[in-house]
XYZ file of C-alpha atoms in Angstrom:
780
model
C 0.000 0.000 0.000
C 2.927 2.380 0.701
C 4.093 1.934 -2.911
C 0.599 2.783 -4.217
C 0.524 5.970 -2.073
C 3.800 7.126 -3.574
C 2.454 6.557 -7.066
C -0.743 8.485 -6.263
C 1.294 11.498 -5.074
C 3.463 11.434 -8.152
C 0.533 11.182 -10.535
C -0.853 14.484 -9.138
C 2.100 16.187 -10.856
C 2.135 14.011 -13.984
C 1.237 15.425 -17.372
C -1.343 13.612 -19.471
C -0.448 12.589 -22.987
C -2.832 13.821 -25.689
C -1.744 11.092 -28.119
C -3.625 7.819 -27.746
C -2.629 4.683 -29.637
C -2.159 0.966 -29.088
C 1.349 0.720 -27.672
C 3.124 -2.581 -27.064
C 5.617 -3.240 -24.279
C 7.285 -6.187 -22.603
C 6.286 -6.622 -18.939
C 8.107 -9.862 -18.119
C 11.053 -11.794 -19.494
C 14.457 -10.837 -20.842
C 14.071 -12.356 -24.296
C 16.350 -15.249 -23.290
C 14.626 -18.596 -22.708
C 15.254 -19.941 -19.211
C 14.038 -19.949 -15.627
C 15.409 -17.286 -13.289
C 14.655 -14.028 -11.518
C 12.418 -15.080 -8.615
C 12.278 -12.314 -6.026
C 13.215 -9.583 -8.508
C 11.554 -7.598 -11.298
C 9.751 -9.811 -13.780
C 11.273 -7.773 -16.604
C 14.684 -9.163 -15.526
C 13.499 -12.764 -15.180
C 13.986 -15.557 -17.675
C 10.801 -17.276 -18.854
C 10.072 -20.208 -21.142
C 7.850 -23.257 -21.705
C 4.729 -21.052 -22.083
C 3.349 -22.682 -25.255
C -0.109 -23.244 -23.731
C 0.041 -20.161 -21.506
C -2.261 -17.167 -21.288
C -1.801 -14.788 -18.340
C -4.551 -14.735 -15.694
C -5.315 -11.956 -13.191
C -6.758 -11.910 -9.672
C -8.920 -9.145 -8.184
C -5.866 -7.159 -7.054
C -4.294 -7.164 -10.526
C -1.576 -9.774 -9.815
C -0.685 -11.822 -12.898
C -0.252 -15.629 -13.000
C 1.438 -17.662 -15.743
C 1.975 -21.384 -16.258
C 5.397 -22.562 -17.436
C 4.199 -25.927 -18.680
C 7.537 -27.495 -19.624
C 9.093 -26.333 -16.347
C 6.112 -27.730 -14.369
C 5.586 -24.520 -12.385
C 3.157 -21.627 -11.895
C 4.623 -18.161 -11.343
C 3.108 -14.917 -10.041
C 3.948 -11.342 -11.044
C 2.601 -8.975 -8.399
C 1.345 -5.434 -8.998
C 4.854 -4.132 -8.249
C 6.275 -6.275 -11.044
C 8.072 -8.769 -8.755
C 8.033 -12.384 -9.934
C 7.917 -15.475 -7.715
C 7.165 -19.189 -8.118
C 3.984 -20.187 -6.244
C 3.539 -23.827 -7.313
C 5.695 -26.685 -8.537
C 9.407 -27.400 -8.507
C 11.556 -26.331 -11.455
C 13.044 -29.323 -13.279
C 10.789 -31.902 -11.559
C 7.571 -33.318 -12.986
C 4.981 -35.415 -11.195
C 1.646 -35.273 -9.458
C 1.810 -34.828 -5.679
C 1.332 -32.419 -2.806
C -2.460 -32.260 -2.380
C -3.334 -30.876 1.041
C -0.016 -29.070 1.439
C 1.605 -25.901 0.158
C 1.521 -25.624 -3.622
C 5.171 -24.536 -3.669
C 6.074 -28.039 -2.394
C 3.831 -29.898 -4.866
C 4.857 -31.617 -8.091
C 2.969 -30.624 -11.258
C 2.846 -32.245 -14.693
C 2.654 -29.746 -17.567
C 0.220 -27.247 -15.970
C -1.750 -24.829 -18.180
C -5.062 -22.971 -18.499
C -5.169 -20.810 -15.353
C -8.460 -19.259 -14.161
C -9.112 -17.300 -10.941
C -12.487 -17.111 -9.216
C -14.059 -14.140 -7.441
C -12.417 -14.972 -4.096
C -8.928 -15.447 -5.597
C -8.823 -19.250 -5.689
C -6.473 -20.218 -8.511
C -7.652 -23.062 -10.780
C -5.425 -24.665 -13.396
C -5.340 -27.718 -15.651
C -2.694 -30.291 -14.727
C -1.503 -33.656 -16.059
C -1.513 -32.441 -19.671
C -4.986 -30.941 -19.377
C -6.786 -33.929 -17.820
C -6.996 -32.845 -14.169
C -8.138 -29.594 -12.506
C -6.289 -28.472 -9.379
C -6.900 -25.483 -7.090
C -4.627 -23.266 -4.995
C -6.516 -21.390 -2.274
C -5.465 -17.931 -1.005
C -3.448 -19.623 1.770
C -1.368 -21.439 -0.866
C -2.824 -24.929 -0.223
C -3.201 -27.117 -3.321
C -5.944 -29.704 -3.919
C -7.342 -31.678 -6.860
C -10.932 -30.721 -7.642
C -11.528 -32.946 -10.661
C -9.797 -35.241 -13.025
C -8.855 -38.598 -14.405
C -8.346 -39.050 -18.118
C -11.250 -40.635 -19.975
C -11.903 -41.800 -23.541
C -15.527 -40.628 -23.208
C -16.987 -37.138 -23.353
C -19.431 -35.508 -20.955
C -18.530 -37.822 -18.068
C -19.988 -36.362 -14.865
C -22.619 -34.057 -16.374
C -25.356 -33.237 -13.871
C -23.163 -34.094 -10.902
C -20.378 -32.460 -8.893
C -17.196 -31.280 -10.582
C -15.206 -33.765 -8.499
C -16.728 -36.650 -10.488
C -16.280 -35.059 -13.922
C -13.651 -36.258 -16.376
C -11.921 -34.467 -19.246
C -9.867 -35.503 -22.259
C -7.766 -32.410 -22.840
C -8.508 -28.989 -21.350
C -7.416 -26.062 -23.517
C -8.708 -23.181 -21.364
C -10.779 -22.186 -18.307
C -12.648 -18.919 -17.567
C -14.745 -17.523 -14.690
C -17.600 -15.093 -15.291
C -18.722 -12.322 -12.922
C -21.147 -14.723 -11.190
C -18.374 -17.239 -10.419
C -19.474 -19.766 -13.046
C -16.493 -21.711 -14.402
C -16.333 -22.446 -18.144
C -14.049 -25.267 -19.311
C -13.005 -25.763 -22.945
C -12.237 -29.462 -23.538
C -10.635 -29.566 -26.977
C -10.196 -33.332 -26.684
C -14.000 -33.650 -26.697
C -14.698 -30.427 -28.663
C -17.087 -29.226 -25.945
C -17.615 -26.284 -23.600
C -18.696 -27.265 -20.087
C -19.979 -25.040 -17.274
C -19.609 -25.450 -13.510
C -22.096 -23.364 -11.534
C -21.234 -21.794 -8.136
C -22.645 -24.871 -6.335
C -20.167 -27.096 -8.208
C -22.578 -28.873 -10.626
C -21.175 -29.425 -14.132
C -23.041 -29.532 -17.469
C -22.114 -29.454 -21.143
C -23.387 -26.221 -22.730
C -21.906 -26.491 -26.244
C -20.639 -29.246 -28.513
C -21.688 -32.823 -29.203
C -18.356 -34.467 -28.424
C -17.392 -34.918 -32.099
C -15.357 -32.468 -34.167
C -16.979 -30.585 -37.027
C -19.011 -27.514 -37.886
C -22.765 -27.574 -37.544
C -25.712 -26.316 -35.496
C -25.878 -22.556 -36.114
C -29.364 -21.297 -35.267
C -30.097 -24.243 -32.964
C -29.197 -25.444 -29.485
C -25.469 -25.178 -28.788
C -25.498 -28.660 -27.243
C -26.441 -30.056 -30.671
C -23.750 -28.101 -32.518
C -20.351 -29.416 -33.589
C -17.189 -27.534 -32.615
C -13.603 -28.115 -33.697
C -10.887 -27.318 -31.128
C -12.709 -24.760 -28.940
C -10.439 -22.570 -26.813
C -10.605 -19.797 -24.211
C -14.168 -18.400 -24.064
C -15.351 -14.978 -22.891
C -18.670 -13.984 -21.270
C -20.114 -10.529 -21.910
C -22.205 -8.433 -19.524
C -25.408 -9.927 -20.953
C -24.340 -13.520 -20.270
C -23.565 -14.373 -23.912
C -20.709 -16.872 -24.274
C -18.188 -16.197 -27.058
C -16.337 -19.317 -28.238
C -13.171 -19.276 -30.380
C -13.882 -22.263 -32.668
C -10.227 -22.517 -33.729
C -10.151 -25.145 -36.459
C -13.417 -23.842 -37.918
C -11.770 -20.369 -38.136
C -14.793 -18.739 -36.515
C -15.948 -16.948 -33.378
C -19.305 -18.329 -32.257
C -21.805 -17.052 -29.680
C -24.158 -18.938 -27.356
C -26.938 -16.665 -26.110
C -28.909 -16.917 -22.862
C -31.416 -19.222 -24.571
C -28.600 -21.633 -25.488
C -28.786 -20.861 -29.240
C -25.470 -20.850 -31.119
C -24.541 -18.569 -34.039
C -21.382 -17.489 -35.866
C -20.432 -13.850 -35.186
C -17.013 -13.723 -36.897
C -15.334 -15.661 -39.685
C -16.500 -17.318 -42.883
C -14.910 -20.665 -42.037
C -12.215 -20.188 -44.693
C -8.647 -20.006 -43.403
C -7.217 -16.554 -44.129
C -6.631 -12.999 -42.993
C -9.096 -10.643 -44.705
C -12.058 -8.386 -43.958
C -10.619 -5.495 -41.915
C -13.016 -2.543 -41.982
C -16.049 -4.683 -42.753
C -18.435 -6.990 -40.937
C -16.664 -9.677 -38.905
C -19.016 -12.340 -40.308
C -17.540 -11.701 -43.777
C -13.903 -11.792 -42.651
C -11.478 -14.670 -42.949
C -9.821 -15.751 -39.679
C -7.001 -18.153 -38.887
C -7.163 -20.385 -35.806
C -8.441 -17.933 -33.155
C -7.140 -19.146 -29.787
C -8.799 -16.849 -27.207
C -11.609 -14.330 -26.976
C -11.564 -11.466 -24.445
C -14.082 -8.643 -23.946
C -13.404 -5.105 -22.722
C -15.677 -2.994 -20.513
C -17.376 -1.429 -23.567
C -18.359 -4.751 -25.102
C -15.692 -4.854 -27.822
C -14.113 -8.273 -28.156
C -10.618 -9.269 -29.195
C -9.002 -12.511 -30.296
C -5.564 -13.814 -31.170
C -5.294 -14.781 -34.842
C -2.690 -17.567 -34.599
C -1.699 -17.899 -38.261
C -2.449 -14.265 -39.095
C 0.111 -13.456 -36.368
C -2.059 -10.548 -35.201
C -4.582 -9.561 -32.555
C -7.916 -8.480 -34.034
C -10.797 -6.451 -32.599
C -14.545 -6.555 -33.300
C -16.471 -3.502 -32.113
C -20.081 -3.327 -30.910
C -21.267 -2.750 -34.493
C -19.610 -5.989 -35.603
C -16.818 -4.267 -37.567
C -13.461 -6.091 -37.505
C -10.009 -4.486 -37.501
C -6.413 -5.399 -36.677
C -5.560 -4.217 -33.158
C -1.900 -5.325 -32.925
C 0.713 -6.965 -35.114
C 2.082 -6.355 -38.605
C 1.443 -9.910 -39.766
C 5.051 -11.120 -39.452
C 6.539 -13.476 -36.890
C 9.032 -11.854 -34.536
C 9.716 -9.875 -31.397
C 9.971 -6.210 -32.365
C 8.209 -2.903 -31.778
C 8.354 -2.446 -27.999
C 7.549 1.134 -27.006
C 5.909 1.897 -30.349
C 2.542 1.359 -32.026
C 1.338 -2.202 -31.515
C 0.066 -2.308 -35.112
C 3.682 -2.046 -36.363
C 5.115 -4.720 -34.046
C 6.102 -8.259 -34.997
C 4.468 -10.853 -32.728
C 4.807 -14.451 -31.648
C 1.333 -15.314 -30.334
C 1.480 -18.693 -28.597
C -1.574 -20.730 -29.667
C -3.340 -17.430 -30.464
C -4.175 -17.069 -26.744
C -4.566 -13.594 -25.220
C -5.780 -12.190 -21.879
C -7.238 -8.927 -20.633
C -6.854 -7.348 -17.189
C -9.218 -5.155 -15.168
C -7.828 -2.034 -16.912
C -8.625 -3.389 -20.399
C -4.924 -3.971 -21.159
C -4.348 -6.990 -23.394
C -1.547 -9.475 -22.665
C -0.096 -12.474 -24.454
C 2.748 -14.931 -23.894
C 5.545 -15.143 -26.466
C 6.950 -18.619 -25.833
C 9.479 -18.352 -28.671
C 11.235 -15.365 -27.070
C 10.332 -16.078 -23.423
C 8.422 -12.844 -22.691
C 4.982 -11.551 -21.663
C 3.881 -8.561 -23.753
C 1.204 -5.952 -23.029
C -0.873 -3.692 -25.293
C -2.502 -0.483 -24.066
C -3.633 2.919 -25.332
C -0.666 5.116 -24.480
C 3.007 5.806 -25.115
C 5.207 4.095 -22.570
C 8.445 5.249 -21.068
C 11.742 3.692 -22.131
C 15.007 3.444 -20.214
C 18.205 4.221 -22.111
C 20.576 4.070 -19.130
C 20.254 1.730 -16.133
C 21.680 2.546 -12.655
C 25.219 1.179 -12.275
C 26.646 -0.647 -9.266
C 28.689 1.542 -6.919
C 31.674 0.593 -4.771
C 32.793 2.993 -2.010
C 34.850 2.900 1.154
C 33.272 2.985 4.576
C 31.561 6.378 5.307
C 31.812 7.372 1.644
C 29.253 8.779 -0.797
C 27.534 7.083 -3.737
C 25.186 8.112 -6.527
C 22.754 6.132 -8.700
C 21.090 7.577 -11.790
C 18.688 6.525 -14.539
C 18.081 8.043 -17.989
C 14.530 7.547 -19.305
C 12.205 9.069 -21.905
C 8.463 9.724 -21.549
C 8.749 9.627 -17.751
C 6.460 11.732 -15.521
C 8.150 10.862 -12.245
C 10.670 8.654 -10.482
C 10.330 6.533 -7.366
C 13.533 5.089 -5.921
C 13.295 1.890 -3.920
C 15.685 0.025 -1.643
C 16.032 -3.646 -0.778
C 17.924 -4.098 2.479
C 17.358 -7.833 2.407
C 13.669 -7.911 3.327
C 12.115 -6.722 0.047
C 11.686 -3.541 -1.915
C 10.473 -0.366 -0.112
C 10.160 3.280 -1.176
C 12.577 5.992 -0.021
C 11.826 9.572 0.975
C 14.043 12.635 1.227
C 15.021 12.207 4.864
C 18.399 13.937 4.853
C 20.332 10.777 4.027
C 18.687 9.775 0.744
C 17.762 12.382 -1.829
C 16.284 12.475 -5.313
C 13.046 10.676 -4.468
C 11.284 12.187 -7.494
C 14.337 12.824 -9.655
C 16.411 10.640 -11.929
C 19.350 10.728 -9.459
C 19.607 9.175 -5.996
C 22.511 10.408 -3.842
C 23.672 8.479 -0.774
C 26.031 10.098 1.735
C 28.036 8.583 4.558
C 27.265 4.976 3.700
C 28.568 2.572 6.335
C 29.355 -1.121 6.196
C 25.903 -2.067 7.494
C 24.596 -0.926 4.094
C 26.893 -3.205 2.131
C 24.888 -5.222 -0.376
C 21.846 -2.931 -0.345
C 20.110 -2.876 -3.713
C 18.564 0.223 -5.273
C 16.218 0.513 -8.207
C 14.054 3.218 -9.742
C 10.408 2.974 -10.757
C 10.068 5.155 -13.850
C 6.519 6.545 -13.628
C 4.411 6.761 -16.787
C 0.722 7.335 -17.447
C 0.251 3.867 -18.917
C 2.984 1.655 -17.489
C 5.575 1.901 -14.755
C 8.983 0.463 -15.613
C 11.406 -0.978 -13.074
C 15.102 -0.442 -13.667
C 17.592 -3.188 -13.059
C 18.834 -3.261 -9.432
C 22.129 -1.504 -8.676
C 24.175 -2.824 -5.772
C 25.939 -0.649 -3.204
C 29.239 -2.189 -2.132
C 30.614 -0.568 1.036
C 34.098 -1.849 1.739
C 35.957 -1.910 5.027
C 39.758 -1.516 5.162
C 40.911 -4.634 3.358
C 43.930 -6.853 3.852
C 46.126 -7.576 0.815
C 46.802 -11.242 0.130
C 49.148 -13.112 -2.151
C 48.960 -16.742 -3.200
C 51.642 -18.447 -5.287
C 51.345 -21.462 -7.546
C 53.756 -23.554 -9.580
C 53.363 -24.814 -13.117
C 54.827 -28.150 -12.044
C 55.685 -29.850 -8.777
C 57.582 -32.126 -8.643
C 59.966 -31.193 -11.468
C 62.710 -33.014 -13.319
C 66.335 -32.150 -12.497
C 67.367 -28.931 -14.345
C 63.748 -28.401 -15.498
C 62.566 -24.753 -15.642
C 60.020 -24.222 -12.844
C 57.635 -21.268 -13.211
C 55.984 -19.662 -10.176
C 53.055 -17.211 -10.363
C 51.782 -14.841 -7.683
C 48.047 -14.044 -7.522
C 47.135 -11.104 -5.278
C 44.073 -9.346 -3.903
C 43.924 -5.729 -2.765
C 47.352 -5.132 -4.250
C 46.536 -1.885 -5.992
C 47.619 -0.880 -9.483
C 51.398 -1.244 -8.942
C 52.314 -3.712 -6.185
C 55.952 -4.601 -5.472
C 56.988 -8.280 -5.446
C 59.874 -9.916 -3.546
C 60.475 -13.663 -4.159
C 62.430 -15.862 -1.734
C 64.078 -19.283 -2.127
C 64.957 -20.983 1.144
C 64.435 -17.598 2.918
C 66.927 -15.848 0.588
C 65.683 -13.050 -1.740
C 65.765 -14.056 -5.430
C 64.149 -12.945 -8.651
C 62.887 -9.544 -9.776
C 59.884 -7.309 -9.103
C 57.404 -9.389 -11.096
C 54.400 -11.603 -10.529
C 56.375 -14.405 -12.267
C 59.543 -16.101 -10.946
C 61.458 -18.828 -12.851
C 64.178 -21.243 -11.649
C 66.000 -24.144 -13.407
C 68.111 -25.237 -10.417
C 65.461 -26.683 -8.137
C 66.630 -29.207 -5.561
C 64.526 -31.624 -3.595
C 63.013 -29.771 -0.579
C 63.546 -26.183 -1.831
C 61.045 -23.712 -0.296
C 59.622 -20.874 -2.419
C 57.546 -17.913 -1.150
C 56.715 -14.301 -2.106
C 56.082 -11.026 -0.213
C 54.194 -8.079 -1.758
C 53.928 -4.378 -0.943
C 50.439 -3.095 -1.896
C 49.648 0.439 -3.079
C 45.848 -0.043 -2.931
C 43.598 2.312 -1.029
C 41.418 1.347 1.910
C 43.783 -1.362 3.200
C 44.749 -2.154 6.784
C 48.379 -3.146 6.091
C 50.570 -2.694 2.988
C 52.422 -6.022 3.092
C 51.398 -9.639 2.649
C 53.346 -12.888 2.597
C 52.299 -15.811 0.470
C 51.954 -19.463 1.143
C 55.091 -21.566 0.767
C 55.680 -24.213 -1.873
C 58.007 -27.076 -0.995
C 59.472 -28.445 -4.217
C 60.315 -32.034 -5.039
C 62.128 -33.797 -7.879
C 60.229 -36.184 -10.108
C 60.846 -39.909 -9.682
C 59.165 -42.270 -12.161
C 58.765 -45.986 -11.424
C 60.202 -48.430 -13.994
C 57.804 -49.857 -16.570
C 55.890 -52.969 -15.468
C 53.938 -55.141 -17.928
C 52.567 -57.393 -15.174
C 52.871 -61.154 -14.660
C 53.070 -63.756 -17.437
C 49.624 -64.844 -18.600
C 47.737 -66.932 -21.131
C 45.043 -66.330 -23.750
C 42.582 -68.525 -25.599
C 43.187 -69.478 -29.224
C 41.541 -67.031 -31.591
C 41.580 -64.279 -28.961
C 43.996 -61.475 -28.258
C 45.231 -59.592 -25.225
C 46.231 -55.938 -24.858
C 49.539 -55.586 -23.020
C 49.640 -52.155 -21.399
C 52.633 -50.191 -20.230
C 51.938 -47.420 -17.704
C 50.769 -44.190 -19.352
C 52.685 -40.953 -19.085
C 56.037 -41.948 -20.609
C 57.494 -39.824 -23.380
C 58.199 -42.781 -25.703
C 57.545 -46.520 -26.063
C 59.391 -49.091 -28.220
C 58.174 -52.730 -28.513
C 60.084 -55.741 -29.804
C 58.685 -55.290 -33.341
C 59.189 -51.502 -33.513
C 55.685 -50.460 -32.370
C 55.634 -47.144 -30.474
C 52.204 -47.158 -28.779
C 51.718 -47.414 -25.006
C 49.962 -50.773 -25.495
C 50.497 -53.827 -27.672
C 47.931 -56.360 -28.902
C 49.160 -59.975 -28.806
C 47.366 -63.033 -30.252
C 50.149 -65.637 -30.332
C 52.448 -67.293 -27.808
C 55.766 -65.593 -27.247
C 57.859 -63.102 -25.310
C 56.852 -59.436 -25.600
C 59.209 -56.621 -24.573
C 58.951 -52.818 -24.275
C 61.516 -50.054 -23.723
C 60.223 -46.712 -22.335
C 61.614 -43.250 -21.693
C 60.070 -41.238 -18.835
C 59.461 -37.462 -18.527
C 62.925 -36.938 -17.151
C 64.709 -38.984 -19.872
C 65.235 -42.170 -17.786
C 65.001 -45.459 -19.767
C 63.525 -48.722 -18.363
C 62.416 -52.039 -19.900
C 60.200 -55.066 -19.066
C 58.941 -58.221 -20.797
C 56.054 -60.679 -20.457
C 55.457 -64.258 -21.662
C 52.110 -65.047 -23.319
C 50.901 -68.684 -23.489
C 48.157 -69.807 -25.943
C 45.363 -72.149 -24.678
C 43.071 -74.115 -27.022
C 39.343 -73.383 -27.163
C 36.877 -76.082 -25.969
C 35.402 -78.110 -28.888
C 33.509 -81.361 -29.753
C 31.843 -81.735 -26.367
C 28.281 -82.601 -27.553
C 27.223 -86.042 -28.811
C 26.534 -86.735 -32.471
C 23.326 -85.702 -34.206
C 20.441 -88.060 -33.364
C 16.778 -88.931 -34.005
C 13.972 -89.116 -31.410
C 10.330 -90.062 -31.576
C 7.714 -87.408 -32.223
C 6.305 -86.105 -28.910
C 9.139 -87.674 -26.895
C 11.894 -86.049 -24.804
C 15.700 -86.168 -24.759
C 18.305 -84.856 -22.318
C 21.251 -83.063 -23.938
C 24.500 -82.653 -21.989
C 28.209 -81.978 -22.445
C 30.513 -84.980 -22.365
C 33.068 -83.011 -20.341
C 32.964 -80.837 -17.235
C 33.208 -77.059 -17.648
C 32.963 -73.996 -15.406
C 30.047 -72.330 -17.226
C 27.289 -73.380 -19.633
C 24.977 -71.387 -21.924
C 22.483 -73.158 -24.234
C 20.675 -71.447 -27.083
C 17.548 -71.906 -24.917
C 19.180 -69.444 -22.407
C 19.595 -72.261 -19.875
C 22.857 -72.214 -17.888
C 22.548 -75.801 -16.580
C 24.956 -78.591 -17.625
C 22.029 -80.358 -19.351
C 18.667 -79.503 -20.863
C 15.526 -81.524 -21.582
C 14.232 -81.038 -25.148
C 10.930 -82.074 -26.707
C 11.193 -80.586 -30.199
C 13.507 -81.208 -33.154
C 15.989 -78.572 -34.245
C 19.565 -77.395 -34.015
C 20.767 -76.919 -30.425
C 24.068 -75.333 -29.438
C 25.962 -75.094 -26.174
C 28.586 -72.492 -25.304
C 30.964 -73.426 -22.475
C 33.802 -71.794 -20.526
C 36.658 -73.981 -19.272
C 39.078 -73.557 -16.362
C 41.374 -71.448 -18.575
C 38.427 -69.057 -19.099
C 38.346 -70.064 -22.764
C 34.964 -70.166 -24.451
C 33.879 -72.594 -27.163
C 30.663 -73.656 -28.863
C 29.362 -77.003 -30.224
C 25.998 -77.967 -31.729
C 23.802 -81.047 -32.212
C 20.990 -81.593 -34.720
C 17.880 -83.367 -33.376
C 15.461 -84.885 -35.864
C 12.241 -86.787 -35.189
C 10.469 -89.855 -36.506
C 6.918 -91.086 -36.039
C 6.570 -93.654 -33.208
C 3.541 -95.345 -31.635
C 1.582 -93.036 -29.230
C -1.174 -94.763 -27.216
C -2.328 -95.733 -23.713
C -3.119 -99.342 -22.655
C -5.302 -100.350 -19.682
C -4.766 -103.910 -18.230
C -7.835 -106.131 -17.477
C -6.615 -107.421 -14.081
C -4.093 -106.980 -11.305
C -3.032 -108.876 -8.142
C -2.288 -106.602 -5.144
C -0.731 -109.375 -3.009
C 2.602 -107.675 -2.248
C 4.772 -110.010 -4.311
C 6.170 -107.099 -6.307
C 4.479 -108.292 -9.531
C 1.419 -106.480 -10.855
C 0.689 -105.060 -7.374
C -0.841 -101.756 -8.642
C -3.354 -100.946 -11.298
C -2.263 -98.268 -13.781
C -2.158 -97.889 -17.583
C 0.888 -98.292 -19.811
C 1.609 -95.110 -21.848
C 3.452 -94.904 -25.168
C 4.219 -91.270 -25.904
C 4.353 -88.001 -23.979
C 1.192 -87.615 -21.929
C 0.216 -83.998 -21.186
C -3.076 -84.379 -19.306
C -4.383 -87.342 -17.287
C -7.215 -88.159 -14.829
C -8.443 -91.643 -13.746
C -11.267 -92.708 -11.380
C -11.953 -96.341 -10.213
C -15.392 -97.329 -8.868
C -16.515 -100.464 -7.012
C -19.793 -102.293 -7.697
C -21.590 -99.896 -5.347
C -20.569 -96.856 -7.412
C -18.130 -95.587 -4.803
C -14.928 -93.932 -6.058
C -12.220 -96.021 -4.460
C -9.320 -94.344 -6.269
C -8.659 -91.124 -8.251
C -5.388 -89.625 -9.549
C -3.957 -87.150 -12.079
C -0.459 -88.652 -11.790
C 0.226 -91.230 -14.528
C 3.002 -92.752 -12.371
C 0.671 -93.439 -9.442
C -1.452 -96.656 -9.517
C -4.174 -98.153 -7.295
C -2.876 -100.553 -4.625
C -6.299 -102.238 -4.102
C -7.079 -100.372 -0.877
C -9.953 -98.073 -0.026
C -9.939 -96.151 3.238
C -6.814 -98.134 4.193
C -8.671 -101.457 3.773
C -7.860 -104.087 1.189
C -10.830 -104.423 -1.207
C -12.370 -107.781 -2.086
C -11.784 -109.634 -5.347
C -14.164 -108.788 -8.107
C -14.895 -106.532 -11.019
C -14.147 -102.788 -10.893
C -14.906 -100.010 -13.393
C -12.503 -97.223 -14.515
C -13.077 -93.871 -16.208
C -10.062 -92.022 -17.727
C -9.558 -88.693 -19.616
C -6.149 -87.929 -21.076
C -4.138 -86.198 -23.821
C -1.022 -87.540 -25.496
C 1.185 -84.858 -27.024
C 0.254 -84.405 -30.651
C -3.168 -86.089 -30.317
C -6.642 -84.896 -29.335
C -8.169 -85.178 -25.838
C -9.625 -88.667 -25.152
C -12.120 -90.071 -22.575
C -12.406 -93.877 -22.129
C -14.042 -96.336 -19.705
C -13.598 -100.015 -18.985
C -13.450 -102.700 -16.325
C -10.889 -105.029 -14.764
C -10.630 -107.804 -12.152
C -9.006 -107.556 -8.769
C -7.533 -111.022 -8.072
C -5.972 -112.363 -4.922
């Protein structure tokens, strides 16, 4: 409020401009894509990822933008300061409900709308969910879950509604929420009690229905609607290249555009004009409406008489024209979406250049010289100045670390309403204070870049020395460099070696007679101002002579036949010479033999080493010969030798595998020498008998002969179930295991001799399912 009072006082002395025209300015963003600037002027912040963004405004005039790709929502307050209020830059997700929005994770937020009590609604999860941030900053989900159907939830609460892809949301003056679902090509309305209905669109894309109910009309990619003072709903029907209206009776008509893609008709009726993908409609206080013409690269206006004209843009893509007539500017209108604030100023996001631009009916001020940082000694004086055109006043502000506040002429600070701010007797408690100027203009106030006041206390000169090499070779030239702070323009240097002065007055000292353990240091005499002492002594460097270990090729080793090994000498030598004249630091060997290298180190010392390489044979011929098996039978394949590792072409790593099908099978093995080999076996099949035979009697007398009753199977049985019944129809035995037979007992009692009946269902691999029945005798 204090800032607003200052502005009100200054405007009493401001001159009004007689010239009125649409003027375009940038209100946020530097023109460099990025994400920075929180806590400072929005005009100095980096923006980006605003492809689906249109600015939204609360009752106080604060602006909100969604940076979809950065998964955040940012706020620009009425003083032009930008902050992040929801999401975490660089992180995407969906979390945080019930807590502070600044701690939540968002997933490509867009389509911001603000209700009459400053609740912030936005589309999340790529336009499928709706989330809300209340004035306390708490985030919740109010609706959402992606759906393939359209109109889900109509007639019920918003919490149960589902959306395909939300392109925009708008509140009217009665707190009704309008939602454009371009995935379903519908406009839906949520009344103040939270009940949702579809008010336009059938759910299929197209163009139909003019003159009839809007709910029976076809739309094609509807976007951000506007509601006039009479309750009429204006819909930008983007891919139909029209603006359509739904009146209070629910009847839809076309009020702008012929349906033909183009950019014609200025000066005539809007219904006869050609439009190109209108992305938003906004209405001013007089009832004129405006829309972004995406492919026309302009903003167009339709007055109350229905006459269309171009309001901003010269029809070319770009980012030019700030401070001049909007009609001459080049624009980048993201998705053709525009916004309007409570003062009838029109805004749009330029995602290509990372800025928010504003259009109003006046000539704005421009700054040609920003305040510069100032560095002074303790109790000194400083001055900040700004050079601006079209300014009617100046308001200087200070940030002492708690935020920007206005300054008055209180004897210490002067120039409150001038382009110059003088500061006298600044002490060290003011070090780091930031100062900026608000350039006052009838249509837009511009914030300068902050200038920092650096108040220094008497400093202490320092010197730090470094060496180009340590250790060094004998007789090698060592170079030492001194790096100083607070040394002034012409410091004096004194180098010392082992506490004895050496060298000349220079920041560089060289020496080619270094011995092991020599100590080097430097003392400087500073001629800087504002220092507590003129001299400083550096750190010390204790020098050492280089000692390189002799070359070592490692122990003798072996390789597998057909393979090779890279013999490596230590890196860092000046030269290498192998037994065959090779000069690389490594040598590739693939045969048995003795390999030798001679090296020369950095100091010219020569050393040599050799290694013996032994060749081991690869494993081979460890699978049996090709063979033939019966159709539907099994065979176990295995290696005829023991190995450390096995890998079959079936991905098994066991020593053996059970196969049921013909084909070529291979096995790769690794032996104790870590050599790998592969062998294969071809399995073919022949037709053999496949049947099941049930005996007609058995003798369960414990003599080990025919003691159990079970069938004899020829072939690979896949499914099996048998039941045995006595003459009373009782099931005395049942099994699905072909290997398990009946031992003649029922309830642990031996059954009497006689006739018994069996029922069996089974499947033999390669044949159809069978069910058979029969009888047999139990004999004792």
